[in-house]
Amino acid sequence: MNKLSRRQALALGLGSFLGAVGRHDPAAASFSDLALGDPEPFSFETLKERAATLAREPWKDARSPFTATLEAIDYTAFNKIKYRADKALWAGEEPRPAVQLFHLGKYFQEPCSIHVVVDGQAREILYRQNLFDIPVGSPARNLPNDVGFSGFRLMNAGQVGDWMAFLGASYFRASGELNQYGLSARGIAINTAMPFPEEFPRFSAFWLQMPAERVPEVTVFALLDGPSISGAYRMVCRHEGPVVNDIDCVLYPRRAIERLGVAPLTSMFWYSESRRRQAVDWRPEIHDSDGLAIWTGTGERIWRPLNNPRQVMTNSFVDVSPKGFGLLQRDRDFRNYQDDAVFYEKRPSLWVEPLGSWGPGEVQLVEIPTEDEIHDNIVAYWVPRDPVVPERPLEFKYRLHWVAHAPLPRDLARAAELFLGVGGTPGQERPAGVTKFVIDFVGGRLAELGPNDGVAPVVTTSRGKVVDSGCYPVQGERGRFRAFFDLAATGVEPIDLRLHLRKGDDALTETWLFQFFPDWDSPKPT
């Protein structure tokens, strides 16, 4: 199977669709400049019926029959193929986003069909080479009509860059309010980090519908198809500062699925300042996301910094109807990354807000070892508790927020920095097997509190012994408290740590979680 590095994928995803569009109500749009299929009635209900019928049939591999030609459209050749701006759908209808299409290529060989919906009638956009500027000598010139497309993107004003893209399997991404691509979302995850191969269902067809009013919004309908599942998706995508997706999906299992990942997020974490020794690169930190945030059904706020482990690690956070979870990029200081080419400090955070009750289940975090920034190695999703079996459809509604800062109650402080060092007391012999943890919390009510106001850390560990814990306000830094403790522990098994600050019965901070590997993470006394 061909693989595309995530750096290449980002470049391609940030790299035209319908032209001759009416200047007013989209229902009056003219598509005479395009080759279109016959009109067919369309609604979300008919899409769900189609997905349900598909699930009762054997899965069919829909790879293009033109493999030899597509193999020749490598990264370089693909990047030279440009959709024509004058063919973009809804061009000149700002603030409606113009839409451009992606060509097929070596790394995107499974074609999808793309349709426009007007007045309840859908018409397929048929592939023609004149939709693209294709260089002379490009292997793409050898493709026939009607081969399909690999995806599409929603353009910024004037078609200068894009703010959302659907490209490959069921992946999609948005640039967020800082206008920088980073992590991705997927339609669904099937058997991630299991002892057998993961399955990657794909969006095999899309239907695009604009609202009558001129707003920066488009409704994307999608048909999901894979060996184990089919599904119908309705995604309302809007861009007014942050990018927000309102998603309603109905899933139809073809067979029993051991691990179904709902609202899956995919990101990259190589190393951070607290684990700088893992790095071989000169830059201080390299990651698209630095932690998993969870807002539990009981109201607890959790922050779990990410790891780049030695082996695949899967951690589960059991819950009932969570209020939200997401992979966040909290550190927004350029000085901590020093990369003026890919701007990690601008990468969006992605927050999942369930709409309605999701019932019992768990948020799972999968961390995969990596030695480079070109590989996605972090996955997070929701796993429902009940078995996933055929003839039992599942429906999930949720909202994705592509933002700079995920929602956090104003009265609750957040974990800001983590430092690790050798345990013990400076000037004295340092004990073996003891690690010092220093965690800074900022915000919330901390600015109102001082050293004599009864603020105390609450620390627990899954094994080992916590000694010498405490906290204090950082001098000269109003609203910042520093918690510290020593952990005496050895061995190869990971340790799960929990910490928050309290004043009496009141939690002042979110709960900081950390997975620690004593034989690997512990700084060694000199």
Short mmCIF file of C-alpha atoms in Angstrom, two decimals:
data_model
loop_
_atom_site.label_atom_id
_atom_site.label_comp_id
_atom_site.label_asym_id
_atom_site.label_seq_id
_atom_site.Cartn_x
_atom_site.Cartn_y
_atom_site.Cartn_z
CA MET A 1 0.00 0.00 0.00
CA ASN A 2 1.34 3.42 -0.93
CA LYS A 3 2.00 5.72 1.98
CA LEU A 4 2.23 9.48 1.97
CA SER A 5 4.19 11.27 4.67
CA ARG A 6 2.12 13.64 6.76
CA ARG A 7 4.32 16.57 5.64
CA GLN A 8 3.46 15.69 2.02
CA ALA A 9 -0.20 15.21 2.93
CA LEU A 10 -0.31 18.63 4.56
CA ALA A 11 1.22 20.19 1.47
CA LEU A 12 -1.27 18.49 -0.82
CA GLY A 13 -4.25 19.29 1.38
CA LEU A 14 -3.25 22.97 1.39
CA GLY A 15 -2.34 23.01 -2.27
CA SER A 16 -11.59 23.46 -9.52
CA PHE A 17 -14.98 22.53 -8.80
CA LEU A 18 -18.03 24.22 -10.40
CA GLY A 19 -18.03 27.24 -12.62
CA ALA A 20 -20.62 29.42 -14.34
CA VAL A 21 -22.54 29.68 -11.06
CA GLY A 22 -25.40 32.10 -10.55
CA ARG A 23 -24.68 35.25 -8.55
CA HIS A 24 -27.67 35.05 -6.25
CA ASP A 25 -29.69 32.17 -4.85
CA PRO A 26 -27.75 28.89 -5.33
CA ALA A 27 -30.96 27.32 -6.54
CA ALA A 28 -30.63 29.55 -9.60
CA ALA A 29 -27.05 28.43 -10.29
CA SER A 30 -26.16 27.47 -13.85
CA PHE A 31 -23.86 24.51 -14.35
CA SER A 32 -23.72 24.72 -18.13
CA ASP A 33 -19.92 24.97 -18.06
CA LEU A 34 -19.63 21.50 -16.51
CA ALA A 35 -20.43 17.94 -17.44
CA LEU A 36 -23.15 16.82 -15.03
CA GLY A 37 -25.06 13.61 -14.50
CA ASP A 38 -28.83 13.34 -14.62
CA PRO A 39 -30.74 14.85 -11.67
CA GLU A 40 -31.87 12.47 -8.93
CA PRO A 41 -33.93 13.14 -5.80
CA PHE A 42 -31.72 13.52 -2.74
CA SER A 43 -32.14 14.00 1.01
CA PHE A 44 -30.45 12.81 4.17
CA GLU A 45 -33.21 10.20 4.48
CA THR A 46 -32.46 8.76 1.03
CA LEU A 47 -28.75 8.72 1.92
CA LYS A 48 -29.47 6.74 5.08
CA GLU A 49 -31.55 4.28 3.08
CA ARG A 50 -28.70 3.87 0.62
CA ALA A 51 -26.19 3.25 3.43
CA ALA A 52 -28.51 0.69 5.07
CA THR A 53 -28.91 -1.16 1.76
CA LEU A 54 -25.15 -1.09 1.21
CA ALA A 55 -24.54 -2.72 4.60
CA ARG A 56 -26.66 -5.72 3.59
CA GLU A 57 -24.48 -6.30 0.52
CA PRO A 58 -20.92 -7.67 0.35
CA TRP A 59 -18.27 -4.97 0.39
CA LYS A 60 -16.64 -4.21 -2.96
CA ASP A 61 -13.15 -2.78 -3.36
CA ALA A 62 -13.64 0.35 -5.44
CA ARG A 63 -10.01 0.98 -6.39
CA SER A 64 -9.63 2.63 -9.77
CA PRO A 65 -8.93 0.31 -12.73
CA PHE A 66 -6.29 2.79 -13.92
CA THR A 67 -3.70 1.83 -11.30
CA ALA A 68 -0.68 1.99 -13.60
CA THR A 69 -1.46 5.55 -14.64
CA LEU A 70 -2.27 6.70 -11.11
CA GLU A 71 0.97 5.18 -9.79
CA ALA A 72 2.82 7.52 -12.12
CA ILE A 73 1.06 10.57 -10.62
CA ASP A 74 3.46 10.74 -7.67
CA TYR A 75 3.78 13.52 -5.12
CA THR A 76 5.53 15.88 -7.53
CA ALA A 77 3.20 15.19 -10.46
CA PHE A 78 0.12 15.45 -8.23
CA ASN A 79 1.18 18.80 -6.87
CA LYS A 80 1.55 20.22 -10.36
CA ILE A 81 -2.08 19.48 -11.23
CA LYS A 82 -4.15 22.54 -10.31
CA TYR A 83 -7.90 22.86 -10.26
CA ARG A 84 -8.97 25.84 -12.35
CA ALA A 85 -10.28 28.67 -10.19
CA ASP A 86 -12.77 29.67 -12.87
CA LYS A 87 -14.37 26.22 -12.54
CA ALA A 88 -14.81 26.48 -8.77
CA LEU A 89 -18.30 25.97 -7.41
CA TRP A 90 -19.84 29.14 -5.99
CA ALA A 91 -16.90 31.24 -7.17
CA GLY A 92 -17.67 34.91 -6.65
CA GLU A 93 -20.50 34.15 -4.21
CA GLU A 94 -18.58 35.26 -1.11
CA PRO A 95 -18.88 34.80 1.78
CA ARG A 96 -20.05 31.41 0.50
CA PRO A 97 -16.90 29.32 0.12
CA ALA A 98 -15.83 28.42 -3.40
CA VAL A 99 -15.15 24.69 -3.77
CA GLN A 100 -12.26 23.11 -5.66
CA LEU A 101 -11.76 19.41 -6.39
CA PHE A 102 -8.72 17.16 -5.96
CA HIS A 103 -7.40 14.97 -8.76
CA LEU A 104 -6.67 11.26 -8.35
CA GLY A 105 -3.04 10.21 -7.89
CA LYS A 106 -0.61 7.63 -6.55
CA TYR A 107 -1.55 8.24 -2.94
CA PHE A 108 -5.28 8.76 -3.58
CA GLN A 109 -6.35 5.98 -5.94
CA GLU A 110 -9.87 5.31 -4.67
CA PRO A 111 -12.24 7.62 -6.56
CA CYS A 112 -15.18 9.33 -4.94
CA SER A 113 -18.15 10.85 -6.70
CA ILE A 114 -19.08 14.46 -5.93
CA HIS A 115 -22.53 15.93 -6.46
CA VAL A 116 -24.26 19.29 -6.13
CA VAL A 117 -27.70 19.49 -4.54
CA VAL A 118 -30.20 22.15 -5.60
CA ASP A 119 -33.91 22.09 -4.68
CA GLY A 120 -33.72 18.48 -3.51
CA GLN A 121 -32.15 17.29 -6.78
CA ALA A 122 -28.58 15.98 -6.94
CA ARG A 123 -26.39 15.96 -10.03
CA GLU A 124 -22.98 14.31 -10.19
CA ILE A 125 -20.02 16.36 -11.40
CA LEU A 126 -18.32 14.28 -14.08
CA TYR A 127 -14.54 14.27 -14.38
CA ARG A 128 -13.17 16.10 -17.39
CA GLN A 129 -9.56 17.08 -17.90
CA ASN A 130 -10.54 20.68 -18.66
CA LEU A 131 -11.43 21.16 -14.99
CA PHE A 132 -7.71 21.11 -14.23
CA ASP A 133 -4.51 22.72 -15.46
CA ILE A 134 -2.52 19.58 -16.26
CA PRO A 135 1.09 20.05 -17.43
CA VAL A 136 2.16 18.72 -20.80
CA GLY A 137 3.64 15.27 -20.34
CA SER A 138 1.75 14.58 -17.11
CA PRO A 139 0.51 10.97 -16.83
CA ALA A 140 -2.87 12.44 -15.85
CA ARG A 141 -3.41 13.30 -19.50
CA ASN A 142 -3.75 9.57 -20.17
CA LEU A 143 -6.85 9.19 -18.01
CA PRO A 144 -10.29 8.92 -19.65
CA ASN A 145 -13.43 10.84 -18.70
CA ASP A 146 -15.51 9.94 -15.65
CA VAL A 147 -12.66 8.54 -13.52
CA GLY A 148 -13.85 10.50 -10.48
CA PHE A 149 -12.04 12.67 -7.96
CA SER A 150 -10.12 12.11 -4.73
CA GLY A 151 -11.76 14.85 -2.64
CA PHE A 152 -12.42 18.57 -2.41
CA ARG A 153 -11.60 21.69 -0.43
CA LEU A 154 -13.43 24.79 0.77
CA MET A 155 -11.64 27.98 -0.24
CA ASN A 156 -10.89 31.25 1.53
CA ALA A 157 -12.04 34.56 0.05
CA GLY A 158 -10.61 35.09 -3.41
CA GLN A 159 -9.67 31.38 -3.51
CA VAL A 160 -6.41 32.22 -1.73
CA GLY A 161 -5.80 29.04 0.22
CA ASP A 162 -8.44 26.82 1.78
CA TRP A 163 -9.96 26.43 5.23
CA MET A 164 -11.19 22.83 5.03
CA ALA A 165 -10.27 19.77 2.96
CA PHE A 166 -11.63 16.24 2.51
CA LEU A 167 -8.93 14.01 1.04
CA GLY A 168 -8.19 10.30 1.47
CA ALA A 169 -10.24 7.55 3.18
CA SER A 170 -12.57 9.37 5.62
CA TYR A 171 -10.02 12.02 6.62
CA PHE A 172 -10.78 15.71 6.77
CA ARG A 173 -9.07 18.70 8.33
CA ALA A 174 -9.59 22.41 8.91
CA SER A 175 -7.21 25.32 9.41
CA GLY A 176 -9.04 26.78 12.42
CA GLU A 177 -9.02 30.40 13.52
CA LEU A 178 -5.21 30.72 13.22
CA ASN A 179 -5.36 29.64 9.56
CA GLN A 180 -2.84 26.80 9.90
CA TYR A 181 -3.44 23.12 9.19
CA GLY A 182 -2.38 20.48 11.70
CA LEU A 183 -4.26 17.49 13.07
CA SER A 184 -7.06 15.64 11.24
CA ALA A 185 -10.46 14.17 11.95
CA ARG A 186 -11.94 11.00 10.44
CA GLY A 187 -15.42 9.76 9.82
CA ILE A 188 -14.84 6.61 11.88
CA ALA A 189 -12.03 4.43 13.24
CA ILE A 190 -12.23 0.64 13.03
CA ASN A 191 -10.05 -1.58 15.23
CA THR A 192 -7.29 0.92 15.93
CA ALA A 193 -4.26 -0.49 17.80
CA MET A 194 -5.60 -4.03 17.81
CA PRO A 195 -3.46 -7.16 17.21
CA PHE A 196 -4.86 -7.34 13.67
CA PRO A 197 -4.83 -4.74 10.87
CA GLU A 198 -6.79 -1.54 11.28
CA GLU A 199 -9.55 -0.89 8.77
CA PHE A 200 -9.92 2.44 6.98
CA PRO A 201 -13.43 2.95 5.59
CA ARG A 202 -13.70 5.74 3.07
CA PHE A 203 -16.13 8.40 2.00
CA SER A 204 -17.09 7.03 -1.41
CA ALA A 205 -19.49 9.82 -2.39
CA PHE A 206 -20.19 13.42 -1.40
CA TRP A 207 -23.15 15.76 -1.92
CA LEU A 208 -22.64 19.52 -1.44
CA GLN A 209 -25.43 21.94 -0.63
CA MET A 210 -25.25 25.66 0.00
CA PRO A 211 -27.81 27.57 2.08
CA ALA A 212 -29.95 30.15 0.29
CA GLU A 213 -28.44 33.03 2.27
CA ARG A 214 -24.87 34.12 1.66
CA VAL A 215 -22.95 32.81 4.68
CA PRO A 216 -19.57 31.05 5.02
CA GLU A 217 -21.19 27.64 5.29
CA VAL A 218 -21.74 24.48 3.28
CA THR A 219 -23.56 21.25 4.13
CA VAL A 220 -21.57 18.17 3.18
CA PHE A 221 -23.37 14.84 2.92
CA ALA A 222 -21.15 11.76 2.68
CA LEU A 223 -21.56 8.03 2.15
CA LEU A 224 -19.15 5.93 4.22
CA ASP A 225 -18.19 2.47 3.00
CA GLY A 226 -15.80 -0.19 4.26
CA PRO A 227 -15.46 -3.95 4.75
CA SER A 228 -17.12 -3.82 8.19
CA ILE A 229 -19.44 -0.82 8.01
CA SER A 230 -21.36 1.70 5.95
CA GLY A 231 -22.73 5.04 7.07
CA ALA A 232 -24.55 8.24 6.19
CA TYR A 233 -23.09 11.59 7.30
CA ARG A 234 -24.45 15.12 7.33
CA MET A 235 -21.81 17.74 8.17
CA VAL A 236 -22.63 21.43 8.34
CA CYS A 237 -19.29 23.20 7.91
CA ARG A 238 -19.00 26.89 8.74
CA HIS A 239 -16.11 29.30 9.12
CA GLU A 240 -16.56 32.47 11.13
CA GLY A 241 -13.33 32.72 13.09
CA PRO A 242 -13.09 29.12 14.31
CA VAL A 243 -14.17 26.35 11.96
CA VAL A 244 -17.17 24.42 13.31
CA ASN A 245 -18.66 21.16 11.98
CA ASP A 246 -22.10 19.97 13.13
CA ILE A 247 -22.10 16.24 12.39
CA ASP A 248 -24.95 13.74 12.35
CA CYS A 249 -23.91 10.21 11.39
CA VAL A 250 -25.86 6.95 11.21
CA LEU A 251 -23.72 3.82 11.07
CA TYR A 252 -24.73 0.40 9.72
CA PRO A 253 -22.33 -2.42 10.73
CA ARG A 254 -21.83 -5.18 8.15
CA ARG A 255 -20.35 -7.43 10.82
CA ALA A 256 -19.38 -7.33 14.47
CA ILE A 257 -16.72 -4.71 15.21
CA GLU A 258 -14.47 -5.21 18.22
CA ARG A 259 -13.40 -1.56 18.58
CA LEU A 260 -15.47 1.21 17.03
CA GLY A 261 -13.88 4.65 17.35
CA VAL A 262 -16.43 7.48 17.13
CA ALA A 263 -15.31 11.05 16.29
CA PRO A 264 -11.69 9.97 15.83
CA LEU A 265 -8.91 12.57 15.91
CA THR A 266 -5.42 11.98 14.50
CA SER A 267 -2.35 14.04 15.39
CA MET A 268 1.43 14.07 15.81
CA PHE A 269 3.58 14.29 18.93
CA TRP A 270 7.33 13.79 18.69
CA TYR A 271 8.67 15.49 21.83
CA SER A 272 8.07 18.40 24.19
CA GLU A 273 10.20 20.50 26.52
CA SER A 274 9.70 18.08 29.41
CA ARG A 275 11.08 15.19 27.33
CA ARG A 276 13.65 17.05 25.31
CA ARG A 277 16.21 14.25 25.61
CA GLN A 278 14.16 12.13 23.20
CA ALA A 279 14.94 14.61 20.43
CA VAL A 280 17.60 14.48 17.75
CA ASP A 281 16.34 17.70 16.18
CA TRP A 282 17.54 21.19 17.09
CA ARG A 283 14.05 22.61 17.61
CA PRO A 284 12.93 22.79 21.27
CA GLU A 285 9.53 21.08 20.71
CA ILE A 286 7.81 19.36 17.79
CA HIS A 287 4.14 18.43 17.99
CA ASP A 288 0.75 19.25 16.48
CA SER A 289 -0.96 18.60 19.82
CA ASP A 290 0.47 18.50 23.31
CA GLY A 291 -2.34 16.91 25.30
CA LEU A 292 -5.70 15.17 25.53
CA ALA A 293 -8.43 17.13 27.32
CA ILE A 294 -11.61 15.49 28.64
CA TRP A 295 -14.71 16.99 30.21
CA THR A 296 -16.34 14.00 31.86
CA GLY A 297 -20.02 13.32 32.27
CA THR A 298 -19.68 14.10 35.99
CA GLY A 299 -18.07 17.47 35.26
CA GLU A 300 -14.40 16.70 35.98
CA ARG A 301 -11.91 18.42 33.67
CA ILE A 302 -8.89 16.26 32.79
CA TRP A 303 -5.62 17.18 31.09
CA ARG A 304 -3.34 14.35 29.95
CA PRO A 305 -0.02 15.43 28.34
CA LEU A 306 0.92 13.29 25.35
CA ASN A 307 3.78 10.80 25.17
CA ASN A 308 5.99 9.38 22.45
CA PRO A 309 6.31 5.91 24.00
CA ARG A 310 8.69 3.06 23.24
CA GLN A 311 5.79 0.81 22.28
CA VAL A 312 2.18 1.32 21.28
CA MET A 313 0.18 2.38 24.34
CA THR A 314 -3.62 2.49 24.62
CA ASN A 315 -5.17 4.27 27.59
CA SER A 316 -8.89 4.25 28.33
CA PHE A 317 -10.90 6.81 30.28
CA VAL A 318 -14.22 5.24 31.22
CA ASP A 319 -17.17 7.62 31.29
CA VAL A 320 -20.91 8.03 30.76
CA SER A 321 -22.08 10.69 28.29
CA PRO A 322 -18.94 12.86 28.25
CA LYS A 323 -19.42 16.56 27.77
CA GLY A 324 -16.40 16.77 25.49
CA PHE A 325 -12.88 15.67 24.64
CA GLY A 326 -10.16 16.78 22.27
CA LEU A 327 -6.53 16.90 21.22
CA LEU A 328 -5.25 20.38 22.04
CA GLN A 329 -2.23 22.49 21.19
CA ARG A 330 -1.98 24.66 24.30
CA ASP A 331 1.53 26.05 23.87
CA ARG A 332 1.14 29.07 21.57
CA ASP A 333 4.63 30.57 22.00
CA PHE A 334 6.78 30.56 18.84
CA ARG A 335 9.92 30.63 20.99
CA ASN A 336 9.15 27.12 22.22
CA TYR A 337 9.13 25.70 18.66
CA GLN A 338 11.40 27.99 16.61
CA ASP A 339 9.93 26.72 13.33
CA ASP A 340 9.09 29.56 10.96
CA ALA A 341 8.16 27.17 8.13
CA VAL A 342 5.38 25.01 9.60
CA PHE A 343 4.38 27.15 12.62
CA TYR A 344 3.53 24.53 15.24
CA GLU A 345 2.35 27.27 17.61
CA LYS A 346 -0.54 27.98 15.20
CA ARG A 347 -1.76 24.41 14.80
CA PRO A 348 -5.47 24.15 15.71
CA SER A 349 -6.88 22.37 18.73
CA LEU A 350 -9.79 20.08 17.93
CA TRP A 351 -12.59 19.76 20.50
CA VAL A 352 -15.41 17.21 20.23
CA GLU A 353 -18.71 18.29 21.75
CA PRO A 354 -21.23 15.41 21.91
CA LEU A 355 -24.79 16.52 21.16
CA GLY A 356 -27.21 14.47 23.21
CA SER A 357 -26.37 11.48 25.39
CA TRP A 358 -23.72 9.05 24.15
CA GLY A 359 -24.32 6.65 27.03
CA PRO A 360 -21.59 4.54 28.65
CA GLY A 361 -18.23 3.96 27.03
CA GLU A 362 -14.70 5.34 27.13
CA VAL A 363 -12.41 7.87 25.55
CA GLN A 364 -9.39 6.00 24.23
CA LEU A 365 -5.98 7.53 23.61
CA VAL A 366 -3.55 5.64 21.37
CA GLU A 367 0.12 6.70 21.37
CA ILE A 368 2.48 5.18 18.79
CA PRO A 369 6.29 5.48 18.81
CA THR A 370 7.79 7.83 16.23
CA GLU A 371 11.25 9.11 15.41
CA ASP A 372 10.18 11.89 13.10
CA GLU A 373 7.53 14.57 12.64
CA ILE A 374 6.28 13.18 9.32
CA HIS A 375 4.19 10.43 10.95
CA ASP A 376 0.84 10.76 12.68
CA ASN A 377 1.23 8.81 15.91
CA ILE A 378 -1.60 10.01 18.17
CA VAL A 379 -5.25 8.93 17.95
CA ALA A 380 -8.19 9.72 20.25
CA TYR A 381 -11.84 8.67 19.93
CA TRP A 382 -14.94 7.51 21.81
CA VAL A 383 -15.68 3.78 22.13
CA PRO A 384 -19.30 2.89 23.05
CA ARG A 385 -19.65 0.16 25.67
CA ASP A 386 -22.39 -1.82 23.94
CA PRO A 387 -21.39 -4.40 21.31
CA VAL A 388 -21.38 -3.25 17.70
CA VAL A 389 -23.20 -5.87 15.64
CA PRO A 390 -25.04 -6.06 12.29
CA GLU A 391 -28.71 -5.07 12.06
CA ARG A 392 -28.26 -2.59 14.91
CA PRO A 393 -27.67 0.92 13.49
CA LEU A 394 -25.89 3.51 15.61
CA GLU A 395 -26.43 7.27 15.49
CA PHE A 396 -24.08 9.91 16.87
CA LYS A 397 -24.43 13.67 16.80
CA TYR A 398 -21.54 15.92 17.71
CA ARG A 399 -19.89 19.25 17.01
CA LEU A 400 -16.23 19.69 16.10
CA HIS A 401 -14.53 22.94 17.10
CA TRP A 402 -11.24 23.76 15.28
CA VAL A 403 -10.00 26.47 17.63
CA ALA A 404 -6.99 28.13 19.17
CA HIS A 405 -8.25 27.56 22.72
CA ALA A 406 -10.67 24.82 23.76
CA PRO A 407 -13.44 25.73 26.22
CA LEU A 408 -12.42 25.74 29.89
CA PRO A 409 -14.42 27.20 32.81
CA ARG A 410 -13.07 30.60 33.78
CA ASP A 411 -12.93 29.66 37.46
CA LEU A 412 -10.78 26.57 36.84
CA ALA A 413 -7.00 26.82 36.46
CA ARG A 414 -5.23 24.72 33.84
CA ALA A 415 -1.93 22.87 33.82
CA ALA A 416 0.55 25.00 31.89
CA GLU A 417 4.00 23.46 32.21
CA LEU A 418 5.69 20.27 33.38
CA PHE A 419 9.31 19.90 34.44
CA LEU A 420 11.11 16.68 35.42
CA GLY A 421 14.31 16.44 37.43
CA VAL A 422 16.28 14.36 39.86
CA GLY A 423 14.49 14.00 43.19
CA GLY A 424 15.80 14.99 46.58
CA THR A 425 17.13 18.26 47.97
CA PRO A 426 19.73 20.49 46.26
CA GLY A 427 23.08 20.38 48.05
CA GLN A 428 22.45 16.89 49.42
CA GLU A 429 23.12 13.47 47.95
CA ARG A 430 20.37 12.67 45.47
CA PRO A 431 18.57 9.38 46.10
CA ALA A 432 18.45 6.78 43.33
CA GLY A 433 15.08 5.97 41.80
CA VAL A 434 13.45 9.27 42.84
CA THR A 435 12.11 11.76 40.28
CA LYS A 436 10.98 15.31 40.97
CA PHE A 437 7.84 16.58 39.25
CA VAL A 438 7.09 20.29 38.98
CA ILE A 439 3.75 21.33 37.45
CA ASP A 440 2.62 24.93 37.00
CA PHE A 441 -1.09 25.81 37.02
CA VAL A 442 -2.37 29.15 35.73
CA GLY A 443 -5.68 31.03 35.65
CA GLY A 444 -8.96 30.45 37.41
CA ARG A 445 -9.14 31.70 40.98
CA LEU A 446 -5.41 31.35 41.64
CA ALA A 447 -4.78 35.09 41.27
CA GLU A 448 -6.97 35.66 44.36
CA LEU A 449 -4.96 33.24 46.55
CA GLY A 450 -1.68 33.44 48.40
CA PRO A 451 0.72 31.12 50.25
CA ASN A 452 -1.38 31.14 53.44
CA ASP A 453 -4.80 30.53 51.89
CA GLY A 454 -4.85 26.76 52.31
CA VAL A 455 -4.15 25.72 48.71
CA ALA A 456 -2.87 22.13 48.68
CA PRO A 457 -1.97 19.51 46.07
CA VAL A 458 -3.82 16.20 45.89
CA VAL A 459 -1.49 13.60 44.36
CA THR A 460 -2.15 9.91 43.72
CA THR A 461 -0.07 7.27 41.98
CA SER A 462 -0.85 3.81 40.64
CA ARG A 463 2.39 2.50 42.19
CA GLY A 464 5.51 3.80 43.88
CA LYS A 465 5.51 6.35 46.70
CA VAL A 466 4.83 10.09 46.58
CA VAL A 467 6.97 12.11 49.01
CA ASP A 468 7.63 15.76 49.75
CA SER A 469 4.63 17.30 47.97
CA GLY A 470 3.51 20.91 48.16
CA CYS A 471 2.61 24.03 46.17
CA TYR A 472 3.12 27.79 46.30
CA PRO A 473 2.34 30.91 44.26
CA VAL A 474 5.18 31.75 41.83
CA GLN A 475 6.79 35.05 42.76
CA GLY A 476 6.21 37.77 40.18
CA GLU A 477 3.70 35.63 38.24
CA ARG A 478 0.21 36.53 39.43
CA GLY A 479 -2.28 33.72 38.97
CA ARG A 480 0.40 30.98 38.71
CA PHE A 481 0.85 28.26 41.32
CA ARG A 482 3.65 25.71 41.27
CA ALA A 483 2.99 22.18 42.54
CA PHE A 484 5.80 19.76 43.21
CA PHE A 485 6.37 16.26 44.49
CA ASP A 486 8.96 13.49 44.46
CA LEU A 487 8.09 10.03 43.23
CA ALA A 488 10.10 7.04 44.41
CA ALA A 489 9.63 4.26 41.88
CA THR A 490 11.63 1.97 39.63
CA GLY A 491 10.90 -0.69 37.04
CA VAL A 492 9.64 -0.81 33.47
CA GLU A 493 5.89 -0.79 34.05
CA PRO A 494 4.24 2.59 33.50
CA ILE A 495 2.89 4.62 36.41
CA ASP A 496 -0.28 6.69 36.20
CA LEU A 497 -0.17 9.92 38.20
CA ARG A 498 -3.04 12.27 39.11
CA LEU A 499 -2.75 15.76 40.55
CA HIS A 500 -4.99 18.74 41.21
CA LEU A 501 -5.00 21.69 43.59
CA ARG A 502 -7.74 22.16 46.18
CA LYS A 503 -8.80 24.67 48.78
CA GLY A 504 -10.91 22.84 51.32
CA ASP A 505 -13.54 20.90 49.38
CA ASP A 506 -13.20 23.00 46.23
CA ALA A 507 -11.11 21.92 43.24
CA LEU A 508 -9.18 24.93 41.94
CA THR A 509 -7.67 23.26 38.89
CA GLU A 510 -8.32 20.67 36.26
CA THR A 511 -6.99 17.18 37.00
CA TRP A 512 -3.51 16.65 35.58
CA LEU A 513 -2.80 13.06 34.51
CA PHE A 514 0.59 11.72 33.48
CA GLN A 515 1.90 8.34 32.38
CA PHE A 516 5.45 7.92 33.64
CA PHE A 517 8.01 5.25 32.74
CA PRO A 518 10.60 5.19 35.58
CA ASP A 519 13.34 3.33 33.72
CA TRP A 520 13.05 5.65 30.71
CA ASP A 521 11.79 9.03 31.89
CA SER A 522 13.72 9.39 35.13
CA PRO A 523 16.66 11.83 35.01
CA LYS A 524 19.74 10.14 36.46
CA PRO A 525 21.78 11.65 39.32
CA THR A 526 25.32 12.62 38.33
#
